[in-house]
Coordinates of C-alpha atoms in Angstrom, one line a residue:
M504 CA 0.0 0.0 0.0
T505 CA 1.2 3.5 -0.9
T506 CA 1.4 6.2 1.7
W507 CA -0.7 9.3 1.4
G508 CA 1.1 12.2 -0.2
G509 CA 1.2 14.9 -2.9
K510 CA 1.6 12.5 -5.8
L511 CA -0.2 13.3 -9.1
D512 CA -0.5 17.0 -8.2
D513 CA 0.6 18.0 -11.7
V514 CA -1.7 15.5 -13.4
D515 CA -4.8 16.9 -15.0
E516 CA -7.9 14.9 -14.0
E517 CA -9.6 15.6 -17.4
Q518 CA -6.6 14.0 -19.2
L519 CA -6.9 11.0 -17.0
R520 CA -10.6 10.7 -17.9
Q521 CA -9.9 11.0 -21.6
Q522 CA -7.3 8.4 -21.5
L523 CA -9.6 6.1 -19.5
R524 CA -12.3 6.4 -22.2
T525 CA -9.9 5.1 -24.9
E526 CA -7.8 2.6 -23.0
T527 CA -8.4 -1.1 -23.6
D528 CA -5.7 -2.7 -21.5
A529 CA -7.1 -4.0 -18.2
K530 CA -4.1 -3.1 -16.1
A531 CA -3.9 0.4 -17.5
I532 CA -7.7 0.9 -16.9
K533 CA -7.2 -0.1 -13.2
R534 CA -4.2 2.3 -12.8
L535 CA -6.1 5.2 -14.4
T536 CA -9.1 4.5 -12.2
C537 CA -6.8 4.5 -9.1
A538 CA -5.3 7.7 -10.3
L539 CA -8.7 9.3 -10.7
L540 CA -9.9 8.2 -7.3
Y541 CA -6.6 9.5 -5.7
R542 CA -7.0 12.9 -7.4
Q543 CA -10.6 13.0 -6.1
G544 CA -9.2 12.8 -2.5
K545 CA -9.5 9.1 -1.8
S546 CA -6.7 7.7 0.3
P547 CA -4.7 4.7 -0.9
A548 CA -6.4 2.6 1.8
E549 CA -9.8 3.6 0.5
I550 CA -8.8 2.9 -3.1
E551 CA -7.5 -0.5 -2.0
Q552 CA -10.8 -1.4 -0.4
L553 CA -12.8 -0.2 -3.4
L554 CA -10.8 -2.2 -5.9

C-alpha cells in the first residue's frame, strides 16, 4: 500500500478521464481508475478497499 502524499498534483484529471475512455488494457484501466480516485481525494487505503 502506498502512503498518502502529494503524488499526481501535476496530473490533469480531465486528461486521465480522456485516457480512460480510450484505454483497452485492463491493467492500464485499473491504474487510471486508481489515479482518478486518488485525485478526487480518496486515500490509498480507501482505493485498495474499493478495488
